[in-house]
């Protein structure tokens, strides 16, 4: 890499070349120190040795953040064990339709449902998921 810099310096006009060479000579300790320090940090970071400290610092910064206000535009509906005991498993399509009608009454922009539903074909063979 230094040879590339020296080659580039040779392409400059003589007055500029002399000024640049003088500056490089005067600042060589700073340039060498900065290059070694940056290279060391990059190598240590790429090896993963700083990852635990980075995660700890990130966690601490997240704890220091001010608490965010609850957004009343977002509603999370959970189907828990009590619901499964009350309505049975799997929950029938009729119950799910009632739930969706109640949710839709609030005129939401979107409704997300991360459910896995087993679909059966005419021969009672499971199309998706486990039988």
PDB file of C-alpha atoms in Angstrom, residues 36-122:
ATOM      1  CA  UNK A  36      -2.065   0.288  13.414  1.00  0.00           C
ATOM      2  CA  UNK A  37      -4.877   1.236  15.826  1.00  0.00           C
ATOM      3  CA  UNK A  38      -7.566   1.095  13.134  1.00  0.00           C
ATOM      4  CA  UNK A  39      -6.254  -2.210  11.765  1.00  0.00           C
ATOM      5  CA  UNK A  40      -6.152  -3.743  15.256  1.00  0.00           C
ATOM      6  CA  UNK A  41      -9.719  -2.702  16.044  1.00  0.00           C
ATOM      7  CA  UNK A  42     -10.946  -4.004  12.680  1.00  0.00           C
ATOM      8  CA  UNK A  43      -9.191  -7.355  13.125  1.00  0.00           C
ATOM      9  CA  UNK A  44     -10.399  -7.797  16.717  1.00  0.00           C
ATOM     10  CA  UNK A  45     -13.942  -6.845  15.740  1.00  0.00           C
ATOM     11  CA  UNK A  46     -13.978  -9.204  12.752  1.00  0.00           C
ATOM     12  CA  UNK A  47     -12.758 -12.050  14.956  1.00  0.00           C
ATOM     13  CA  UNK A  48     -15.800 -11.543  17.225  1.00  0.00           C
ATOM     14  CA  UNK A  49     -13.869 -10.739  20.384  1.00  0.00           C
ATOM     15  CA  UNK A  50     -15.734  -7.455  20.893  1.00  0.00           C
ATOM     16  CA  UNK A  51     -19.202  -8.862  20.252  1.00  0.00           C
ATOM     17  CA  UNK A  52     -20.086  -9.562  23.899  1.00  0.00           C
ATOM     18  CA  UNK A  53     -19.116  -6.013  24.885  1.00  0.00           C
ATOM     19  CA  UNK A  54     -21.025  -4.583  21.927  1.00  0.00           C
ATOM     20  CA  UNK A  55     -24.161  -6.472  22.970  1.00  0.00           C
ATOM     21  CA  UNK A  56     -23.757  -5.375  26.591  1.00  0.00           C
ATOM     22  CA  UNK A  57     -23.342  -1.733  25.517  1.00  0.00           C
ATOM     23  CA  UNK A  58     -26.366  -1.978  23.216  1.00  0.00           C
ATOM     24  CA  UNK A  59     -28.471  -3.511  26.017  1.00  0.00           C
ATOM     25  CA  UNK A  60     -27.427  -0.725  28.376  1.00  0.00           C
ATOM     26  CA  UNK A  61     -28.302   1.962  25.820  1.00  0.00           C
ATOM     27  CA  UNK A  62     -31.729   0.345  25.356  1.00  0.00           C
ATOM     28  CA  UNK A  63     -32.271   0.431  29.142  1.00  0.00           C
ATOM     29  CA  UNK A  64     -31.327   4.121  29.277  1.00  0.00           C
ATOM     30  CA  UNK A  65     -33.912   5.047  26.641  1.00  0.00           C
ATOM     31  CA  UNK A  66     -37.032   6.777  27.923  1.00  0.00           C
ATOM     32  CA  UNK A  67     -40.075   4.523  28.096  1.00  0.00           C
ATOM     33  CA  UNK A  68     -42.190   4.686  24.978  1.00  0.00           C
ATOM     34  CA  UNK A  69     -45.859   5.500  25.276  1.00  0.00           C
ATOM     35  CA  UNK A  70     -48.297   2.703  24.556  1.00  0.00           C
ATOM     36  CA  UNK A  71     -49.816   3.017  21.103  1.00  0.00           C
ATOM     37  CA  UNK A  72     -53.572   2.550  21.453  1.00  0.00           C
ATOM     38  CA  UNK A  73     -53.876   1.924  17.703  1.00  0.00           C
ATOM     39  CA  UNK A  74     -52.297  -1.525  18.117  1.00  0.00           C
ATOM     40  CA  UNK A  75     -54.226  -4.376  19.706  1.00  0.00           C
ATOM     41  CA  UNK A  76     -52.781  -7.818  20.391  1.00  0.00           C
ATOM     42  CA  UNK A  77     -55.274 -10.630  20.884  1.00  0.00           C
ATOM     43  CA  UNK A  78     -53.870 -13.769  22.454  1.00  0.00           C
ATOM     44  CA  UNK A  79     -55.434 -17.197  22.256  1.00  0.00           C
ATOM     45  CA  UNK A  80     -54.177 -18.855  25.418  1.00  0.00           C
ATOM     46  CA  UNK A  81     -54.698 -22.099  27.317  1.00  0.00           C
ATOM     47  CA  UNK A  82     -57.893 -20.814  28.956  1.00  0.00           C
ATOM     48  CA  UNK A  83     -59.366 -20.033  25.534  1.00  0.00           C
ATOM     49  CA  UNK A  84     -58.386 -23.447  24.209  1.00  0.00           C
ATOM     50  CA  UNK A  85     -60.043 -25.117  27.211  1.00  0.00           C
ATOM     51  CA  UNK A  86     -63.188 -23.012  26.739  1.00  0.00           C
ATOM     52  CA  UNK A  87     -63.529 -23.326  22.939  1.00  0.00           C
ATOM     53  CA  UNK A  88     -61.607 -26.568  22.354  1.00  0.00           C
ATOM     54  CA  UNK A  89     -58.683 -27.314  20.117  1.00  0.00           C
ATOM     55  CA  UNK A  90     -58.586 -26.659  17.259  1.00  0.00           C
ATOM     56  CA  UNK A  91     -60.712 -23.543  17.548  1.00  0.00           C
ATOM     57  CA  UNK A  92     -63.638 -23.815  15.154  1.00  0.00           C
ATOM     58  CA  UNK A  93     -63.964 -21.636  12.091  1.00  0.00           C
ATOM     59  CA  UNK A  94     -67.176 -20.155  13.532  1.00  0.00           C
ATOM     60  CA  UNK A  95     -65.388 -18.891  16.654  1.00  0.00           C
ATOM     61  CA  UNK A  96     -62.564 -17.511  14.527  1.00  0.00           C
ATOM     62  CA  UNK A  97     -65.130 -15.790  12.285  1.00  0.00           C
ATOM     63  CA  UNK A  98     -66.768 -14.159  15.337  1.00  0.00           C
ATOM     64  CA  UNK A  99     -63.370 -12.972  16.529  1.00  0.00           C
ATOM     65  CA  UNK A 100     -62.563 -11.509  13.121  1.00  0.00           C
ATOM     66  CA  UNK A 101     -65.966  -9.762  12.976  1.00  0.00           C
ATOM     67  CA  UNK A 102     -65.321  -8.142  16.363  1.00  0.00           C
ATOM     68  CA  UNK A 103     -61.848  -7.057  15.270  1.00  0.00           C
ATOM     69  CA  UNK A 104     -63.151  -5.808  11.926  1.00  0.00           C
ATOM     70  CA  UNK A 105     -65.748  -3.643  13.700  1.00  0.00           C
ATOM     71  CA  UNK A 106     -62.884  -1.368  14.770  1.00  0.00           C
ATOM     72  CA  UNK A 107     -62.056  -0.762  11.069  1.00  0.00           C
ATOM     73  CA  UNK A 108     -58.406  -1.849  11.267  1.00  0.00           C
ATOM     74  CA  UNK A 109     -55.992  -1.307   8.404  1.00  0.00           C
ATOM     75  CA  UNK A 110     -54.655  -4.836   8.818  1.00  0.00           C
ATOM     76  CA  UNK A 111     -55.240  -7.976  10.850  1.00  0.00           C
ATOM     77  CA  UNK A 112     -52.359 -10.384  11.230  1.00  0.00           C
ATOM     78  CA  UNK A 113     -52.940 -13.975  12.319  1.00  0.00           C
ATOM     79  CA  UNK A 114     -49.867 -16.176  12.762  1.00  0.00           C
ATOM     80  CA  UNK A 115     -51.801 -19.450  12.857  1.00  0.00           C
ATOM     81  CA  UNK A 116     -50.999 -22.847  11.433  1.00  0.00           C
ATOM     82  CA  UNK A 117     -54.126 -24.426  10.031  1.00  0.00           C
ATOM     83  CA  UNK A 118     -54.247 -28.002   8.808  1.00  0.00           C
ATOM     84  CA  UNK A 119     -56.249 -28.281   5.626  1.00  0.00           C
ATOM     85  CA  UNK A 120     -57.800 -31.649   4.770  1.00  0.00           C
ATOM     86  CA  UNK A 121     -58.614 -32.795   1.270  1.00  0.00           C
ATOM     87  CA  UNK A 122     -61.607 -34.984   0.344  1.00  0.00           C
TER      88      UNK A 122
END
